[in-house]
Short mmCIF file of C-alpha atoms in Angstrom, two decimals:
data_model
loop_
_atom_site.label_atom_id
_atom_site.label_comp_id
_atom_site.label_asym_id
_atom_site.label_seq_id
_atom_site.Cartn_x
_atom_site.Cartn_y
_atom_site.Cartn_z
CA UNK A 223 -38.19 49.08 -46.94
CA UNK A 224 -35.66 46.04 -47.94
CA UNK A 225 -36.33 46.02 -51.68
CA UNK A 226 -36.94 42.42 -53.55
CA UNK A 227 -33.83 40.52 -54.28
CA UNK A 228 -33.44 40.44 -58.37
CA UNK A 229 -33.31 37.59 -60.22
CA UNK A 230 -30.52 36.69 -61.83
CA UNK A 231 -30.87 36.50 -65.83
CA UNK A 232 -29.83 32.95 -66.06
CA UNK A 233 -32.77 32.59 -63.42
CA UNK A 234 -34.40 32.71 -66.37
CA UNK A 235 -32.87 30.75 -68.85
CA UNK A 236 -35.45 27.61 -68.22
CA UNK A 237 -38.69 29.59 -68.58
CA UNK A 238 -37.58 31.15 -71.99
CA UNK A 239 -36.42 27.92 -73.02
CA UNK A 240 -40.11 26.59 -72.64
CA UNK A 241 -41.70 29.19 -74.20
CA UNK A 242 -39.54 29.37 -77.63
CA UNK A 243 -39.93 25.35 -77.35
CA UNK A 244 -43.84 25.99 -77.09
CA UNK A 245 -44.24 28.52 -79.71
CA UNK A 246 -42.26 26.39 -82.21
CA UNK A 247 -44.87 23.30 -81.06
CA UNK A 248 -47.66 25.71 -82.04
CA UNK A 249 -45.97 26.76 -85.32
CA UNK A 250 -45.32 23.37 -86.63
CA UNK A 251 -49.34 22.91 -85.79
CA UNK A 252 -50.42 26.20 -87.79
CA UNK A 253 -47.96 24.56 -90.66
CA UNK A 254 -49.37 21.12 -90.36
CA UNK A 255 -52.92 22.21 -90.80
CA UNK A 256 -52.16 24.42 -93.67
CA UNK A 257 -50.64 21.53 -95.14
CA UNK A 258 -53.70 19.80 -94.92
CA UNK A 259 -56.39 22.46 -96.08
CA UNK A 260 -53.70 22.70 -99.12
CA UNK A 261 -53.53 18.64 -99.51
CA UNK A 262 -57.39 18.68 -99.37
CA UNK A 263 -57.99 21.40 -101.99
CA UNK A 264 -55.69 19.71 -104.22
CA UNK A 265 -57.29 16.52 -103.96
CA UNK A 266 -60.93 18.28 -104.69
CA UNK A 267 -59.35 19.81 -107.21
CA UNK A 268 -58.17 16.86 -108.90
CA UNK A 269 -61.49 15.55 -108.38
CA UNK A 270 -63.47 18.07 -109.99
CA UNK A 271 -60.99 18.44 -112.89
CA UNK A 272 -60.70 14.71 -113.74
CA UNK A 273 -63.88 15.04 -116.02
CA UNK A 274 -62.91 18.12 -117.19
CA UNK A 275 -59.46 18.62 -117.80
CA UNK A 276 -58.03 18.70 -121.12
CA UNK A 277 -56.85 15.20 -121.98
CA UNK A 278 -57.57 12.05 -120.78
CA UNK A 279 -55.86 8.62 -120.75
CA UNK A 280 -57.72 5.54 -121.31
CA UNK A 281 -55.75 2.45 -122.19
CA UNK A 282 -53.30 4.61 -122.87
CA UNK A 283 -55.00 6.97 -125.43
CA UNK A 284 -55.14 10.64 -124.89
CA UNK A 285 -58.11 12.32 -125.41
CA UNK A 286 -58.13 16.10 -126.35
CA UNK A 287 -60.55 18.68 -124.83
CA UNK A 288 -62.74 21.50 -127.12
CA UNK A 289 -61.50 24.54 -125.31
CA UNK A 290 -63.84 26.28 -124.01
CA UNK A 291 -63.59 29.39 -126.94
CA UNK A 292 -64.86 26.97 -129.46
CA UNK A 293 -61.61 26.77 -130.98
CA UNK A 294 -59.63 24.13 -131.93
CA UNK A 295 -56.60 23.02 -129.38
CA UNK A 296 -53.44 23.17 -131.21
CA UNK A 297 -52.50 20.44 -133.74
CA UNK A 298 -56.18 18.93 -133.01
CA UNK A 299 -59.39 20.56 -135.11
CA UNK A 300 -62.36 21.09 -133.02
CA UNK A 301 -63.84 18.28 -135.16
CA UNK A 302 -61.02 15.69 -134.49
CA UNK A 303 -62.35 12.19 -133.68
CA UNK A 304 -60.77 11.92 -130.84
CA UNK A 305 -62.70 13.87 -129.00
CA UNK A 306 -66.20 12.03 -130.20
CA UNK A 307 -64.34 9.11 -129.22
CA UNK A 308 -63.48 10.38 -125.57
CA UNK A 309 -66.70 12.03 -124.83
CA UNK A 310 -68.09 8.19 -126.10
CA UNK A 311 -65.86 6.41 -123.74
CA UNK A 312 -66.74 8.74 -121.13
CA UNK A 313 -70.43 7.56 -121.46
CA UNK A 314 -69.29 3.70 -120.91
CA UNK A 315 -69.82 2.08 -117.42
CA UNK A 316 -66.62 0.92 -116.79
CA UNK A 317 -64.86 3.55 -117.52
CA UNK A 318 -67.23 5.97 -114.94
CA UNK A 319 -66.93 3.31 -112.61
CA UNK A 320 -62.98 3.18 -113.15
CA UNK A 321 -63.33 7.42 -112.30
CA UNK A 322 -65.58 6.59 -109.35
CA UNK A 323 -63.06 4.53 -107.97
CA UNK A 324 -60.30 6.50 -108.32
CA UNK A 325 -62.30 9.29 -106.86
CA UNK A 326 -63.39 7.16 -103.69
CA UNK A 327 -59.59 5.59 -103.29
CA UNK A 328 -57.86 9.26 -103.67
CA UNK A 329 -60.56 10.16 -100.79
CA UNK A 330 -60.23 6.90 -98.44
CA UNK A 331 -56.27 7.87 -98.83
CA UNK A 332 -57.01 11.45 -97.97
CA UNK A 333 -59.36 10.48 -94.84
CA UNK A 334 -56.58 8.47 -93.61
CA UNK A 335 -54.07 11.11 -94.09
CA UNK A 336 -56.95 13.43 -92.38
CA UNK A 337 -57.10 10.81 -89.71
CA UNK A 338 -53.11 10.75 -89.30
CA UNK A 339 -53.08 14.68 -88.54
CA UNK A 340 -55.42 14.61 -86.55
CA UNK A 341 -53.95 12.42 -84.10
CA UNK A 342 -50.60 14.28 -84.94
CA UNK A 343 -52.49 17.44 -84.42
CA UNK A 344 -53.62 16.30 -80.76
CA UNK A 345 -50.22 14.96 -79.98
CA UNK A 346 -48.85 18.36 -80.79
CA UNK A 347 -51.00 19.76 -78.74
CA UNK A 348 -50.62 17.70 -75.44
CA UNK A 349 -46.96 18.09 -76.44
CA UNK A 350 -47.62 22.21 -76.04
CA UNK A 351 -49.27 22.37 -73.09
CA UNK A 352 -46.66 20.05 -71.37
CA UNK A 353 -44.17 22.21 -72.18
CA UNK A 354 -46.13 25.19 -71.11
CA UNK A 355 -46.76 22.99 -68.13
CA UNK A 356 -42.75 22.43 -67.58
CA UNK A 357 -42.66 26.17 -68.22
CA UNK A 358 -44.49 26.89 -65.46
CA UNK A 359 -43.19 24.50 -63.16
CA UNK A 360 -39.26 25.50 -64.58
CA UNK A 361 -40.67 29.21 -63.78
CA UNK A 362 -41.84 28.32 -60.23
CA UNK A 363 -38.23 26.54 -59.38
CA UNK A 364 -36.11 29.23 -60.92
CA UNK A 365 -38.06 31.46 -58.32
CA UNK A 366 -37.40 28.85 -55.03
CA UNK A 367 -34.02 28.51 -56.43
CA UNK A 368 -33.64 32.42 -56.29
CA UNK A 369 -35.66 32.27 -52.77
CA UNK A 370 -32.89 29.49 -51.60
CA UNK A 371 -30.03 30.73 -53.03
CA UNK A 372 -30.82 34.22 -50.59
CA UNK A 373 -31.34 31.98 -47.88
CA UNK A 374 -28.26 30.10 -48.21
CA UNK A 375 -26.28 33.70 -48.73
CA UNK A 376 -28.26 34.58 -44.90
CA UNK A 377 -27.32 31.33 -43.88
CA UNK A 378 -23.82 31.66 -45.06
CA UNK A 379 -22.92 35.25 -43.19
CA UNK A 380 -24.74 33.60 -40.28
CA UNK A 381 -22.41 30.86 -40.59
CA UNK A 382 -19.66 32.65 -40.96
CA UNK A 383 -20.52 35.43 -38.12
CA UNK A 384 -21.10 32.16 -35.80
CA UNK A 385 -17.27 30.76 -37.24
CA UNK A 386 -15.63 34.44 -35.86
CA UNK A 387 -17.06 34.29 -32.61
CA UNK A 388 -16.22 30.59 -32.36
CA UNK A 389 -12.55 31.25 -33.29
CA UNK A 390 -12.42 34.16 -30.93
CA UNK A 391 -13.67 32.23 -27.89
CA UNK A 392 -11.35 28.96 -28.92
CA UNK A 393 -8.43 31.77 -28.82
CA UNK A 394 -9.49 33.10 -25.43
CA UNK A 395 -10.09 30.00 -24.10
CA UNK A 396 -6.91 28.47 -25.40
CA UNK A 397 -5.12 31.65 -23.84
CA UNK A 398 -6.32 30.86 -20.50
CA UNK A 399 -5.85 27.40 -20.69
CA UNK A 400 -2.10 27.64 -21.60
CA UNK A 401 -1.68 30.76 -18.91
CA UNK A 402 -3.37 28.19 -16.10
CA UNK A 403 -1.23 24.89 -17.06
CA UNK A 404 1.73 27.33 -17.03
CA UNK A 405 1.09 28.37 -13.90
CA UNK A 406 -0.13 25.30 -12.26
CA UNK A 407 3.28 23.61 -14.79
CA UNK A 408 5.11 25.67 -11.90
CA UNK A 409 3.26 24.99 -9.45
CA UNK A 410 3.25 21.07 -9.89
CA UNK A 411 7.10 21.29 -11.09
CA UNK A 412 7.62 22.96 -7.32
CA UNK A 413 5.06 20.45 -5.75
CA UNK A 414 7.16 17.53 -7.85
CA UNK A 415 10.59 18.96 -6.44
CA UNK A 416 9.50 19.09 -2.72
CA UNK A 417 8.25 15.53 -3.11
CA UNK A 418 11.16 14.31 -4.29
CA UNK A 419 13.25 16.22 -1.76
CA UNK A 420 11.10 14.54 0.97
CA UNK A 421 11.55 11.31 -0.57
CA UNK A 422 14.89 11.55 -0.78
CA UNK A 423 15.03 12.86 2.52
CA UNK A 424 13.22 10.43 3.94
CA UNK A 425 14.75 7.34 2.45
CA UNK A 426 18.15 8.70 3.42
CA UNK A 427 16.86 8.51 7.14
CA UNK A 428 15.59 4.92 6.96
CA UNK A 429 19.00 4.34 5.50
CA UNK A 430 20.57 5.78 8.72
CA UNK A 431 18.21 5.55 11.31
CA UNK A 432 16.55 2.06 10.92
CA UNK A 433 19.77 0.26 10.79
CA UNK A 434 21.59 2.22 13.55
CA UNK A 435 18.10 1.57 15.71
CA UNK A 436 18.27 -2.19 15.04
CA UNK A 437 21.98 -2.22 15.63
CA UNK A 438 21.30 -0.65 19.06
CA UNK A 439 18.33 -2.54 19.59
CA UNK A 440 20.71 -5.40 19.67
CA UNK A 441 23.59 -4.10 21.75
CA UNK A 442 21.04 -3.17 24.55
CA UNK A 443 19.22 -6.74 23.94
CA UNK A 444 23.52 -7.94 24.22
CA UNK A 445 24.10 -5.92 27.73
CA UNK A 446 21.00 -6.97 29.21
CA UNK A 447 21.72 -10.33 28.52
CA UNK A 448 25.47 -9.57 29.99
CA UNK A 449 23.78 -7.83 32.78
CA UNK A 450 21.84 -10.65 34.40
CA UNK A 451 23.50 -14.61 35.23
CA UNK A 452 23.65 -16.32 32.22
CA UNK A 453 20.79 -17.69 30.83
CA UNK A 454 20.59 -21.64 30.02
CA UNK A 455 18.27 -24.41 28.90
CA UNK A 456 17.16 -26.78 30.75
CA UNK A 457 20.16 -29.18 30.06
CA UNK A 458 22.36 -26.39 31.49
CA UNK A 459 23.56 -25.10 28.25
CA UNK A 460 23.76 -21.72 27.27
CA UNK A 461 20.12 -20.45 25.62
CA UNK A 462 20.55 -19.40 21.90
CA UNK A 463 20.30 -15.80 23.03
CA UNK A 464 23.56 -16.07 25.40
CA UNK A 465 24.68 -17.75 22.36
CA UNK A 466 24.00 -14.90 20.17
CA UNK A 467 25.13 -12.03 22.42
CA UNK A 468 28.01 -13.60 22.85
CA UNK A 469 29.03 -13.11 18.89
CA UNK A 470 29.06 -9.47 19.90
CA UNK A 471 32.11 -7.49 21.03
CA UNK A 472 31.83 -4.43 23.54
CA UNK A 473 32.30 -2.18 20.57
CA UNK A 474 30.49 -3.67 17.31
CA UNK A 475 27.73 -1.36 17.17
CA UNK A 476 29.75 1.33 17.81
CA UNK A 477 31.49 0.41 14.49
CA UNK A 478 28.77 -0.13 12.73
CA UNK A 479 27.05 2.99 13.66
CA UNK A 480 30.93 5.03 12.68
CA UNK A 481 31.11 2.95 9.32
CA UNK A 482 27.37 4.31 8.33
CA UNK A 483 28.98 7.57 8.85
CA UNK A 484 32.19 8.06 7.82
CA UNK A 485 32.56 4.62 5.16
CA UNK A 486 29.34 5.88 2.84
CA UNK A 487 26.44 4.39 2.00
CA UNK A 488 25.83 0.92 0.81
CA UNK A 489 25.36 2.03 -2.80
CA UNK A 490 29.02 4.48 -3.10
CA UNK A 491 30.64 1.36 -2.03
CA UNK A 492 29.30 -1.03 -4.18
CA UNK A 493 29.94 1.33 -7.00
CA UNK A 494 33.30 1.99 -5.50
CA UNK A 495 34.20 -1.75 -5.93
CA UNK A 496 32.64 -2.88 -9.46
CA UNK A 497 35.66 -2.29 -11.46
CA UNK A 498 36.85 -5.51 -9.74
CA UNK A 499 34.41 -7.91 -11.14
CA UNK A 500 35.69 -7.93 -14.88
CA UNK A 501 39.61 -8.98 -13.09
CA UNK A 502 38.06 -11.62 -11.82
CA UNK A 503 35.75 -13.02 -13.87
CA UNK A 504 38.29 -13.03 -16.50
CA UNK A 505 40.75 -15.16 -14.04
CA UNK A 506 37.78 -17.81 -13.54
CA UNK A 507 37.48 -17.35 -9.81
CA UNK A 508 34.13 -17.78 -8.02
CA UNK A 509 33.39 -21.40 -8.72
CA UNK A 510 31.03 -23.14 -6.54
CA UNK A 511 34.13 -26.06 -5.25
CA UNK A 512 36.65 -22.74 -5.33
CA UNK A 513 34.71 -19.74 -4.04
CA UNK A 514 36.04 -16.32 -3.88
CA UNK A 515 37.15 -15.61 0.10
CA UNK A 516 37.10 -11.95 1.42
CA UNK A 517 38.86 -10.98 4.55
CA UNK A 518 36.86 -8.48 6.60
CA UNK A 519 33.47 -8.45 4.77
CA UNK A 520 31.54 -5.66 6.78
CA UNK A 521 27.97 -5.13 5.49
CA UNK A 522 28.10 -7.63 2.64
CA UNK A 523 28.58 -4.92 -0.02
CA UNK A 524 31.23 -6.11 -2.36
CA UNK A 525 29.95 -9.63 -1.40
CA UNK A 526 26.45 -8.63 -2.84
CA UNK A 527 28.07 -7.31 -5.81
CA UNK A 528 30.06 -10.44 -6.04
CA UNK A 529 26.29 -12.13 -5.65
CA UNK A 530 24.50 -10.43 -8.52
CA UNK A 531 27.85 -10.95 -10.75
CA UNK A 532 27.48 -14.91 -10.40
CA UNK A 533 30.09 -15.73 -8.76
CA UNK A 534 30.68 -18.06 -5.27
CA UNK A 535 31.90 -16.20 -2.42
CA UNK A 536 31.51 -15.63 1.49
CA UNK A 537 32.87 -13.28 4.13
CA UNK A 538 34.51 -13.31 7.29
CA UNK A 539 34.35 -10.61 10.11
CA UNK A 540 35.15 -10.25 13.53
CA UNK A 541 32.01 -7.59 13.96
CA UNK A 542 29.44 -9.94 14.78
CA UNK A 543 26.56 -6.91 14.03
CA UNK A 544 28.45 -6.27 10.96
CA UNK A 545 28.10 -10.10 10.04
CA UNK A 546 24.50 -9.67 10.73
CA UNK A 547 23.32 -6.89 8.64
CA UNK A 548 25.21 -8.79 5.80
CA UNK A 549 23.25 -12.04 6.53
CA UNK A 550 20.26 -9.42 6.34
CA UNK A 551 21.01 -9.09 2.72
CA UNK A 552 20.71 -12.82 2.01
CA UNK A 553 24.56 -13.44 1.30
CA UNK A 554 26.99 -16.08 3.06
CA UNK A 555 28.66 -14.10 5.93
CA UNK A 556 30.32 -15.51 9.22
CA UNK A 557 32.20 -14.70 12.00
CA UNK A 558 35.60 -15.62 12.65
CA UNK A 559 39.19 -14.58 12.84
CA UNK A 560 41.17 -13.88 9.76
CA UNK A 561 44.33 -16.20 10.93
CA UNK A 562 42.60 -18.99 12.04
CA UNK A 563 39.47 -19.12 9.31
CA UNK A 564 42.75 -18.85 7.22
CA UNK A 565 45.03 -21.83 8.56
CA UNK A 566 42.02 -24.11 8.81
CA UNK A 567 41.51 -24.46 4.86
CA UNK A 568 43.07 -26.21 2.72
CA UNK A 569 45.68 -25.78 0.51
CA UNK A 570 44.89 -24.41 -2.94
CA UNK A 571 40.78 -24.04 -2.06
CA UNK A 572 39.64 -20.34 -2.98
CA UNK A 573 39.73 -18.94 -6.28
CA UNK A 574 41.00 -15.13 -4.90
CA UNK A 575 41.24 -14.01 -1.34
CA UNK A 576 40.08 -10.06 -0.74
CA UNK A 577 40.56 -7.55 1.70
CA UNK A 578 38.94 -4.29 1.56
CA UNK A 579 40.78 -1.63 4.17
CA UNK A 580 41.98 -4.09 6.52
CA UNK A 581 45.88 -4.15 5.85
CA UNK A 582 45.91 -1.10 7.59
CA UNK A 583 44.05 -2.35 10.59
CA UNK A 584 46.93 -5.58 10.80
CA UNK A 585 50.24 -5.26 12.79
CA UNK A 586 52.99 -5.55 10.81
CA UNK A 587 54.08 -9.34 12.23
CA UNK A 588 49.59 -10.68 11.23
CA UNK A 589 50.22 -9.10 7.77
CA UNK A 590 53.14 -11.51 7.15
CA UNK A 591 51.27 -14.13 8.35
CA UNK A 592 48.18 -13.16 6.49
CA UNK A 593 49.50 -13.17 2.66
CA UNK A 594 51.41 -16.16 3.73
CA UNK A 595 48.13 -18.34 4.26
CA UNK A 596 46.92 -16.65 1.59
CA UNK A 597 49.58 -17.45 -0.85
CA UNK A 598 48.82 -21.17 0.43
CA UNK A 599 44.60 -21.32 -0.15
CA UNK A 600 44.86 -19.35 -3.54
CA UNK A 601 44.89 -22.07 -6.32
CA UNK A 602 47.66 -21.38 -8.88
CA UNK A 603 46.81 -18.46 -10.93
CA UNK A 604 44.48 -17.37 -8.50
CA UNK A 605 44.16 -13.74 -7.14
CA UNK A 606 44.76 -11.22 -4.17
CA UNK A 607 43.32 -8.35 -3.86
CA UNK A 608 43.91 -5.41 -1.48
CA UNK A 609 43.04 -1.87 -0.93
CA UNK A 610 43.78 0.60 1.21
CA UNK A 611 43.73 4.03 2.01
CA UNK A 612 46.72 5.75 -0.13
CA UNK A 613 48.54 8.36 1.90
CA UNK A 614 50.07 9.43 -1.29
CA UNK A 615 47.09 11.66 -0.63
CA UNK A 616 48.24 14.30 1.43
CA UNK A 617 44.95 15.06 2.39
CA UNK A 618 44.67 11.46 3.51
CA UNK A 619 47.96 10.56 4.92
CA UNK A 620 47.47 13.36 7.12
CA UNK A 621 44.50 13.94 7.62
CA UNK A 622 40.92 11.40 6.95
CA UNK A 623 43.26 8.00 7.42
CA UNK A 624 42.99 8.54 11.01
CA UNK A 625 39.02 9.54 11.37
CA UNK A 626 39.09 5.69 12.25
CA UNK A 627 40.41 5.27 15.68
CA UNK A 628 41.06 1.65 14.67
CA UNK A 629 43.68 1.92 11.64
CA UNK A 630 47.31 2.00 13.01
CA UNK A 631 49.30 3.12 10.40
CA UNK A 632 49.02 3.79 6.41
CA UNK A 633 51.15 1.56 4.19
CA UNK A 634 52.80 3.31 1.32
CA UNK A 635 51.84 1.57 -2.56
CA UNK A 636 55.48 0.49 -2.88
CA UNK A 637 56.49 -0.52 -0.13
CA UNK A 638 53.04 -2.87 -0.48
CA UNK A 639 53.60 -4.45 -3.26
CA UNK A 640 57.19 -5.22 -2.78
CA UNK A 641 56.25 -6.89 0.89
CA UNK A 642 53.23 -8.83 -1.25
CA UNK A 643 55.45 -10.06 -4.28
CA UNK A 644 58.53 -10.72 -1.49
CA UNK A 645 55.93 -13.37 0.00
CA UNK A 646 55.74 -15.17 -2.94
CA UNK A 647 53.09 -13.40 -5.19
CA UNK A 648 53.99 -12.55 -8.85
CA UNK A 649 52.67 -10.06 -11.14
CA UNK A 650 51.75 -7.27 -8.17
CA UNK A 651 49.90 -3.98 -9.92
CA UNK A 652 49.09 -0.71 -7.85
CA UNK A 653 46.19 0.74 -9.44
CA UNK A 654 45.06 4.03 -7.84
CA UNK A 655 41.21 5.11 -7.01
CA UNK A 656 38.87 7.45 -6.26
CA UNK A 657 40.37 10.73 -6.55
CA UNK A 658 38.42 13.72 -5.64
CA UNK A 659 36.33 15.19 -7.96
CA UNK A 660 37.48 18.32 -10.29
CA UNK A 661 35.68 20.93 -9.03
CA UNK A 662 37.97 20.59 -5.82
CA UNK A 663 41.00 21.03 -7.49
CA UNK A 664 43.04 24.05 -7.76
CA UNK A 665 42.33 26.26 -11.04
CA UNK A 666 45.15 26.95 -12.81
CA UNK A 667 47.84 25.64 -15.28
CA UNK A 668 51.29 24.71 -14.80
CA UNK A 669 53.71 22.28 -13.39
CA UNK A 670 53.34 23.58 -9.87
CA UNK A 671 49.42 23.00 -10.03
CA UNK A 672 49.69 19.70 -11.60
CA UNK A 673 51.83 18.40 -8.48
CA UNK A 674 49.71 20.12 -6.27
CA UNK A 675 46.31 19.07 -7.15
CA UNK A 676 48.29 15.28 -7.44
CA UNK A 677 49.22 15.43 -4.05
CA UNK A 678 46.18 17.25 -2.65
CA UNK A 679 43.26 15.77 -4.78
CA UNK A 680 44.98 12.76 -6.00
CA UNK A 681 43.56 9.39 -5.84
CA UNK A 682 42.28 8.58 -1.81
CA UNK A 683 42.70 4.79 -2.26
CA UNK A 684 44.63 2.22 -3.98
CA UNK A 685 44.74 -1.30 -4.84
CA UNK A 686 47.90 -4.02 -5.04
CA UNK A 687 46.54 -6.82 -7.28
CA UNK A 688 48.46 -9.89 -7.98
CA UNK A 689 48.72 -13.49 -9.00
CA UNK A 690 49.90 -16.71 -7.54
CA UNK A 691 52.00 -18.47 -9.81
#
């Protein structure tokens, strides 16, 4: 058997409060009352004794009493007059009536007083039994608040039981939570990965394959049209598409398709070429009435770079495909030969004439002529720019310069810029690029290793930039 919770002794406290505040209630009634039984004796007794006692006062005289032995009260003979003359006084009307009404005040005064404990004597006592009544009730909550306060302890370990197992779950579930995202982390970090792989992969076949389809699309569409008679209107002319297949040489997509390959993608190159814009902008050029003029423009990549820079420039190219895909792109392309586009402008019109790897395409007598126009069309402090493979490379002179069947013979820097300032240029700079990236070189320290990593790894292009005076 579960034995009875005990009460704790300041349970108590409120009940033994009321009952020391009731029994001091009932003992200041028991003193009250006796107050009055010994008020109301007195006042009889005052009654009674006002004929009798030894002296009176009337009009101020005092009257001696025979004592009751028959003798004589000290300093006063049994025989003294006064006494004849109180007991005679006593006999006189007014004087019992004065007594009377004495008597009947004293009485009236005691009645009220009577009256006045009374009521005190009642309020007392509803006083007393509403404290014995709070008693009680301060009893009867003492014992819920014992009853509640067990509860609240049950309800507490319950509480606290239910807290554990709450906590222990929330750990066990938070354990398996973080082992499944860790898990399914890897999982969607490999998932992520292969996504972006295909993407990549992807995109880098669009890049390849959609332009090298449309470029072929358009040399078959170019051979059937040279297959068949000539088409014309109905005037007799050529149709636009003659017209258009006839901007095509027998080898342009062929080109194209090796430049995709073996030139990079649209992106390296514009990259590749950036470090020109600052040179340029700072020298003014690209004005709408003086725009920037680049010899052999290809796909339109520096031109496009040129584009989003600002500045005013357009391209000429003999590869009519190649002028196409630039047009593709939005920018100012057209086809035409680099002499004559050159010797029908006028003097002093483009802000900077450039010419990305095509020195090395030129024979020796069309490279005169070429920075000879130049020189002309450039306004004064205008600027040329050329690059071109560097076969200070060994690796290049001997080696990638000729993976284009096309370039006939690599131009040493020097010898460059002396031909460009002998034509009249001033102010010719070689500036060297792209050299191969440092994990490629030989490891190692020394003099020997510097020259050989210069001449193997060095830079694979370079630049002659100069000014016209």
């Amino acid at each position: 058997m579960t034995s009875e919770p005990s009460l704790p002794e300041t349970s108590f406290r409120p009940a033994s409060r009321a009952i020391d505040a009731g029994i001091f209630v009932e003992r200041v009634a028991i003193e009250i009352r006796q107050a009055r039984r010994r008020t109301h004796s007195a006042a009889l007794v005052a009654a009674s004794k006002a004929s009798t006692q030894r002296g009176r006062s009337v009009f101020g005289i005092r009257f001696m009493r025979k004592p009751a032995d028959g003798r004589a009260a000290s300093g006063v003979s049994s025989e003294s007059p006064l006494r004849s003359i109180g007991s005679a006084l006593g006999r006189i009307p007014f004087v019992r009536w004065l007594r009377r009404s004495r008597i009947k005040k004293l009485r009236r005064q005691l009645k009220v007083l009577d009256q006045r404990m009374g009521l005190t004597e009642r309020h007392l006592g509803s006083v007393t039994g509403q404290v014995a009544d709070l008693g009680g009730r301060t009893t009867d909550v003492s014992i819920q608040i014992v009853d509640m306060g067990g509860q609240v302890a049950d309800l507490g370990g319950q509480i606290a039981d239910l807290d554990r197992r709450l906590s222990d779950r929330l750990a066990a579930a938070s354990q398996t939570i973080q082992v499944g995202m860790a898990e399914q982390g890897g999982s969607l970090r490999e998932l992520q990965r292969d996504l972006r792989e295909t993407r990549e992969t992807l995109d880098q076949a669009l890049h390849d394959v959609i332009p090298a389809l449309r470029r072929e699309i358009m040399f078959l569409q170019r051979r059937l049209n040279d297959s068949g008679p000539a088409k014309r209107n109905a005037d007799g002319a050529p149709s636009t598409a003659a017209q258009e297949a006839a901007n095509y040489g027998p080898l342009d997509s062929l080109y194209v398709a090796f430049e995709d390959v073996f030139r990079g993608s649209r992106e390296d190159i514009k990259a590749r070429v950036a470090h020109y814009l600052e040179r340029l902008t700072l020298a003014g050029a690209g004005q709408p009435d003086k725009p920037i003029l680049d010899i052999g423009c290809g796909r339109g990549e520096w031109l496009e770079a040129l584009k989003d820079r600002g500045l005013t420039a357009y391209g000429i190219d003999l590869n009519g495909m190649m002028v196409e895909v630039a047009r593709s792109h939005g920018l100012d392309a057209r086809r035409a030969d680099l002499l004559e586009h050159l010797r029908g402008l006028e003097d002093a019109s483009r802000s900077a004439v450039s010419a990305f790897h095509v020195v090395e395409h030129l024979p020796f007598e069309v490279l005169i002529s070429f920075l000879d126009e130049a020189l002309r069309v450039i306004v004064p402090g205008g600027i040329l720019v050329l690059e071109t493979p560097n076969p200070e490379n060994i690796r290049v002179g001997a080696s990638t310069f000729y993976n284009d069947p096309t370039h006939r013979n690599p131009i040493m820097p020097e010898p460059l810029r002396f031909i460009v300032e002998h034509r009249g240029f001033v102010e010719a700079e070689i500036v060297r690029l792209q050299p191969f990236p440092p994990h490629e070189h030989l490891q190692g320290e020394g003099e020997d290793q510097e020259k050989l990593n210069r001449l193997l790894f060095g830079p694979q292009d370079y630049a002659v930039i100069a000014r016209r005076i």
